[in-house]
């Protein structure tokens, strides 16, 4: 039986009152999670505790969208993995393409962030994915392999087993242009083969590999039915309670 994780990435959206209104609606949708499906909301830092409180009677978890490469100290404006863990956060997105491109995050920093997360049992969601230009040049697999190899540098199999990967082709993020289920499956299978090289068959077969990039209530079922797709990292559609609930239901079908 396949396991799934459906994670919403709110990015820098919503105010506190909008967040509260979202969860009022969410509560009324009574989304039930089975043992094979997990769900999480990766919300802006200021709302993590509020959302944790809203979700306290449910199995849905919270996640952050970034973390410091350091564990504590004089790093103004940064938030550590230990701080996130101390307020009950379960997941942390690491290496999102928006951070790689707008904030020039390197694979080396991403690797440090993953190690910070693992040191406090915070599950990192490592994002990888090629740009349109890279796909057109036919180097998408090479790009993704480098991001995986460097992002997971010096991690052993038991550490790799604790990581979630999100394949997010940059050209599909926020564009309404989704990878076809065949394109996504092909890359997910490739990612699993790279993970096998970095760990072993047993580990690689269990790592959750999410698809991200314009996944929505209408295309989720088809994408999630692919053998190597274990869920989604959902931006735009996670801002609407009904749409996000529909995507979670699709994982149960
Ligand atoms: P999108 O964003 O669903 O709005 O394309 C996905 C992401 O950036 O994680």
Tab-separated table of C-alpha atoms and ligand atoms in Angstrom:
chain	number	residue	atom	x	y	z
A	1	UNK	CA	0.000	0.000	0.000
A	2	UNK	CA	1.340	3.460	-0.952
A	3	UNK	CA	1.647	6.185	1.684
A	4	UNK	CA	0.856	9.806	0.938
A	5	UNK	CA	1.616	13.281	2.225
A	6	UNK	CA	-0.446	16.230	1.026
A	7	UNK	CA	1.324	19.439	2.083
A	8	UNK	CA	0.068	22.950	1.491
A	9	UNK	CA	2.635	25.671	0.863
A	10	UNK	CA	0.988	28.959	1.688
A	11	UNK	CA	4.102	30.981	0.771
A	12	UNK	CA	3.765	34.633	1.919
A	13	UNK	CA	-0.028	34.716	1.783
A	14	UNK	CA	-2.796	35.580	4.275
A	15	UNK	CA	-2.975	37.780	7.362
A	16	UNK	CA	-3.826	36.500	10.831
A	17	UNK	CA	-7.544	37.177	10.422
A	18	UNK	CA	-7.557	35.485	7.009
A	19	UNK	CA	-5.759	32.505	8.532
A	20	UNK	CA	-8.384	32.273	11.274
A	21	UNK	CA	-11.197	32.498	8.724
A	22	UNK	CA	-9.580	29.727	6.664
A	23	UNK	CA	-9.524	27.372	9.641
A	24	UNK	CA	-13.139	28.172	10.565
A	25	UNK	CA	-14.067	26.900	7.093
A	26	UNK	CA	-11.624	24.032	7.335
A	27	UNK	CA	-13.179	22.782	10.572
A	28	UNK	CA	-16.586	22.568	8.895
A	29	UNK	CA	-15.196	20.409	6.105
A	30	UNK	CA	-14.313	17.652	8.670
A	31	UNK	CA	-11.448	16.222	6.633
A	32	UNK	CA	-10.614	12.740	7.893
A	33	UNK	CA	-7.196	11.242	7.340
A	34	UNK	CA	-6.665	7.506	7.064
A	35	UNK	CA	-3.487	5.795	8.243
A	36	UNK	CA	-1.943	6.026	4.778
A	37	UNK	CA	-2.482	9.747	4.211
A	38	UNK	CA	-0.816	12.570	6.131
A	39	UNK	CA	-1.509	16.244	5.553
A	40	UNK	CA	0.200	19.448	6.630
A	41	UNK	CA	-0.048	23.193	6.224
A	42	UNK	CA	3.279	24.969	5.710
A	43	UNK	CA	2.348	28.476	6.807
A	44	UNK	CA	4.318	31.691	7.467
A	45	UNK	CA	6.315	31.671	10.731
A	46	UNK	CA	4.002	34.026	12.699
A	47	UNK	CA	1.021	31.713	12.206
A	48	UNK	CA	2.594	28.359	13.080
A	49	UNK	CA	1.438	28.311	16.688
A	50	UNK	CA	-2.003	29.655	15.847
A	51	UNK	CA	-2.471	26.963	13.214
A	52	UNK	CA	-1.137	24.259	15.547
A	53	UNK	CA	-3.764	25.296	18.059
A	54	UNK	CA	-6.499	25.203	15.392
A	55	UNK	CA	-5.407	21.701	14.372
A	56	UNK	CA	-4.942	20.288	17.850
A	57	UNK	CA	-7.904	17.900	17.587
A	58	UNK	CA	-6.974	16.726	14.097
A	59	UNK	CA	-4.220	14.611	12.562
A	60	UNK	CA	-3.204	17.418	10.199
A	61	UNK	CA	0.257	18.811	11.017
A	62	UNK	CA	2.073	22.088	10.490
A	63	UNK	CA	5.242	22.870	8.588
A	64	UNK	CA	7.552	25.838	8.102
A	65	UNK	CA	8.786	27.092	4.716
A	66	UNK	CA	12.415	27.747	5.583
A	67	UNK	CA	14.967	27.285	8.361
A	68	UNK	CA	18.384	28.623	9.314
A	69	UNK	CA	21.615	26.802	8.500
A	70	UNK	CA	22.651	27.495	12.131
A	71	UNK	CA	21.316	26.066	15.372
A	72	UNK	CA	21.291	29.284	17.470
A	73	UNK	CA	23.088	32.570	18.038
A	74	UNK	CA	23.572	35.992	16.484
A	75	UNK	CA	21.774	35.489	13.148
A	76	UNK	CA	19.258	38.334	13.050
A	77	UNK	CA	16.052	37.464	11.253
A	78	UNK	CA	16.706	33.731	11.121
A	79	UNK	CA	14.638	30.925	12.679
A	80	UNK	CA	16.268	27.700	13.854
A	81	UNK	CA	15.084	24.116	13.486
A	82	UNK	CA	15.073	23.780	17.279
A	83	UNK	CA	12.783	26.801	17.612
A	84	UNK	CA	10.370	25.299	15.080
A	85	UNK	CA	10.442	21.966	16.845
A	86	UNK	CA	9.806	23.675	20.204
A	87	UNK	CA	6.477	25.093	18.964
A	88	UNK	CA	5.287	21.726	17.663
A	89	UNK	CA	6.101	22.033	13.973
A	90	UNK	CA	6.484	18.691	12.136
A	91	UNK	CA	7.757	19.566	8.649
A	92	UNK	CA	9.978	22.151	7.000
A	93	UNK	CA	10.224	22.926	3.288
A	94	UNK	CA	13.894	23.222	2.299
A	95	UNK	CA	15.339	24.457	-0.982
A	96	UNK	CA	12.120	25.637	-2.618
A	97	UNK	CA	12.880	26.988	-6.099
A	98	UNK	CA	11.732	30.465	-5.015
A	99	UNK	CA	14.435	30.425	-2.341
A	100	UNK	CA	17.003	29.053	-4.758
A	101	UNK	CA	16.267	31.735	-7.341
A	102	UNK	CA	15.324	34.868	-5.317
A	103	UNK	CA	17.600	34.306	-2.317
A	104	UNK	CA	20.396	32.449	-4.096
A	105	UNK	CA	20.281	29.424	-1.812
A	106	UNK	CA	22.953	26.924	-2.757
A	107	UNK	CA	22.838	23.137	-2.570
A	108	UNK	CA	25.440	23.377	0.195
A	109	UNK	CA	23.216	25.621	2.334
A	110	UNK	CA	20.252	23.377	1.583
A	111	UNK	CA	22.308	20.407	2.803
A	112	UNK	CA	23.082	22.287	6.050
A	113	UNK	CA	19.395	23.111	6.524
A	114	UNK	CA	18.439	19.463	6.079
A	115	UNK	CA	20.996	18.467	8.709
A	116	UNK	CA	19.608	21.106	11.088
A	117	UNK	CA	16.093	19.693	10.617
A	118	UNK	CA	17.201	16.105	11.167
A	119	UNK	CA	19.087	17.049	14.346
A	120	UNK	CA	15.749	17.898	16.009
A	121	UNK	CA	13.480	15.334	14.263
A	122	UNK	CA	11.846	17.949	12.060
A	123	UNK	CA	11.013	16.302	8.708
A	124	UNK	CA	12.581	18.227	5.822
A	125	UNK	CA	10.723	18.414	2.511
A	126	UNK	CA	13.585	18.829	0.036
A	127	UNK	CA	12.460	20.545	-3.178
A	128	UNK	CA	14.161	19.767	-6.472
A	129	UNK	CA	13.248	20.566	-10.051
A	130	UNK	CA	14.440	21.970	-13.343
A	131	UNK	CA	13.667	25.246	-15.119
A	132	UNK	CA	11.980	25.370	-18.524
A	133	UNK	CA	15.302	26.190	-20.148
A	134	UNK	CA	16.920	23.135	-18.555
A	135	UNK	CA	14.069	20.886	-19.718
A	136	UNK	CA	14.276	22.265	-23.236
A	137	UNK	CA	18.004	21.510	-23.249
A	138	UNK	CA	17.220	17.946	-22.136
A	139	UNK	CA	19.273	18.224	-18.950
A	140	UNK	CA	16.389	17.983	-16.435
A	141	UNK	CA	17.503	14.655	-14.972
A	142	UNK	CA	21.090	15.816	-14.608
A	143	UNK	CA	19.902	18.970	-12.777
A	144	UNK	CA	17.671	17.012	-10.410
A	145	UNK	CA	20.388	14.413	-9.763
A	146	UNK	CA	22.858	17.156	-8.796
A	147	UNK	CA	20.314	18.811	-6.474
A	148	UNK	CA	19.653	15.461	-4.789
A	149	UNK	CA	23.275	14.381	-4.542
A	150	UNK	CA	24.462	17.700	-3.125
A	151	UNK	CA	21.382	18.346	-0.995
A	152	UNK	CA	21.693	14.922	0.623
A	153	UNK	CA	25.501	15.005	0.838
A	154	UNK	CA	27.004	13.006	3.720
A	155	UNK	CA	23.664	11.631	4.903
A	156	UNK	CA	23.382	7.910	5.653
A	157	UNK	CA	20.483	5.622	4.733
A	158	UNK	CA	18.689	6.034	8.049
A	159	UNK	CA	18.836	9.831	7.639
A	160	UNK	CA	17.653	9.670	4.018
A	161	UNK	CA	14.750	7.522	5.234
A	162	UNK	CA	13.506	10.504	7.280
A	163	UNK	CA	13.384	12.931	4.357
A	164	UNK	CA	10.522	13.809	2.030
A	165	UNK	CA	11.371	14.884	-1.536
A	166	UNK	CA	9.209	17.234	-3.588
A	167	UNK	CA	9.722	17.265	-7.346
A	168	UNK	CA	8.648	20.710	-8.496
A	169	UNK	CA	9.424	21.575	-12.096
A	170	UNK	CA	9.979	25.348	-11.925
A	171	UNK	CA	7.988	25.893	-15.128
A	172	UNK	CA	4.908	24.375	-13.472
A	173	UNK	CA	4.951	26.441	-10.257
A	174	UNK	CA	2.149	28.979	-10.074
A	175	UNK	CA	1.776	28.896	-13.851
A	176	UNK	CA	-1.292	26.671	-14.162
A	177	UNK	CA	0.892	24.466	-16.388
A	178	UNK	CA	1.156	21.025	-14.770
A	179	UNK	CA	3.617	18.324	-15.766
A	180	UNK	CA	1.710	15.483	-17.391
A	181	UNK	CA	1.295	12.470	-15.150
A	182	UNK	CA	3.700	10.600	-17.464
A	183	UNK	CA	6.364	13.344	-17.221
A	184	UNK	CA	5.993	13.453	-13.439
A	185	UNK	CA	6.066	9.666	-13.044
A	186	UNK	CA	9.192	9.407	-15.200
A	187	UNK	CA	11.024	11.944	-13.031
A	188	UNK	CA	9.757	10.437	-9.781
A	189	UNK	CA	11.013	7.013	-10.837
A	190	UNK	CA	14.358	8.579	-11.704
A	191	UNK	CA	14.494	10.340	-8.299
A	192	UNK	CA	13.862	6.997	-6.608
A	193	UNK	CA	16.740	5.451	-8.568
A	194	UNK	CA	19.071	8.284	-7.462
A	195	UNK	CA	17.939	7.787	-3.856
A	196	UNK	CA	18.748	4.101	-4.193
A	197	UNK	CA	22.308	4.987	-5.241
A	198	UNK	CA	22.593	7.355	-2.257
A	199	UNK	CA	21.127	4.822	0.203
A	200	UNK	CA	19.741	1.380	-0.619
A	201	UNK	CA	16.712	-0.204	-2.279
A	202	UNK	CA	14.705	-0.625	0.906
A	203	UNK	CA	15.190	3.025	1.896
A	204	UNK	CA	14.543	4.458	-1.550
A	205	UNK	CA	11.339	2.470	-1.971
A	206	UNK	CA	9.908	4.032	1.198
A	207	UNK	CA	10.842	7.720	0.725
A	208	UNK	CA	7.789	9.864	-0.003
A	209	UNK	CA	8.238	11.732	-3.291
A	210	UNK	CA	5.686	14.522	-3.720
A	211	UNK	CA	4.796	16.313	-6.931
A	212	UNK	CA	4.430	20.100	-6.875
A	213	UNK	CA	3.547	22.600	-9.563
A	214	UNK	CA	-0.048	23.643	-10.228
A	215	UNK	CA	-1.520	20.549	-8.605
A	216	UNK	CA	-5.185	21.275	-8.039
A	217	UNK	CA	-8.549	19.733	-7.231
A	218	UNK	CA	-9.056	18.611	-10.840
A	219	UNK	CA	-5.670	17.097	-11.713
A	220	UNK	CA	-4.653	15.647	-8.316
A	221	UNK	CA	-6.331	12.257	-8.718
A	222	UNK	CA	-4.549	11.469	-11.985
A	223	UNK	CA	-1.141	12.574	-10.653
A	224	UNK	CA	-1.565	10.761	-7.324
A	225	UNK	CA	-2.467	7.515	-9.078
A	226	UNK	CA	1.058	7.235	-10.523
A	227	UNK	CA	3.112	4.507	-8.826
A	228	UNK	CA	5.985	6.759	-7.695
A	229	UNK	CA	3.942	9.829	-6.718
A	230	UNK	CA	3.322	9.878	-2.970
A	231	UNK	CA	1.503	13.141	-2.599
A	232	UNK	CA	1.712	16.785	-3.423
A	233	UNK	CA	3.231	20.087	-2.386
A	234	UNK	CA	0.441	22.469	-3.175
A	235	UNK	CA	0.709	26.238	-3.428
A	236	UNK	CA	-2.251	28.139	-4.866
A	237	UNK	CA	-4.843	25.415	-4.292
A	238	UNK	CA	-3.914	25.094	-0.592
A	239	UNK	CA	-5.184	28.632	0.017
A	240	UNK	CA	-8.753	27.458	-0.602
A	241	UNK	CA	-10.080	25.044	2.035
A	242	UNK	CA	-12.434	23.149	-0.303
A	243	UNK	CA	-9.775	22.639	-2.968
A	244	UNK	CA	-7.188	21.426	-0.491
A	245	UNK	CA	-9.736	19.051	1.063
A	246	UNK	CA	-10.567	17.673	-2.395
A	247	UNK	CA	-6.880	16.990	-3.057
A	248	UNK	CA	-6.608	15.118	0.258
A	249	UNK	CA	-9.678	13.060	-0.695
A	250	UNK	CA	-8.074	12.244	-4.049
A	251	UNK	CA	-5.206	10.549	-2.200
A	252	UNK	CA	-7.726	8.274	-0.509
A	253	UNK	CA	-9.363	7.166	-3.760
B	1	LIG	P1	1.648	25.995	-7.031
B	1	LIG	O1	2.943	26.064	-6.068
B	1	LIG	O2	0.824	24.822	-6.555
B	1	LIG	O3	0.940	27.309	-6.802
B	1	LIG	O4	2.132	25.813	-8.419
B	1	LIG	C1	3.601	24.893	-5.657
B	1	LIG	C2	4.828	25.247	-4.860
B	1	LIG	O5	5.497	26.234	-5.188
B	1	LIG	O6	5.161	24.550	-3.886
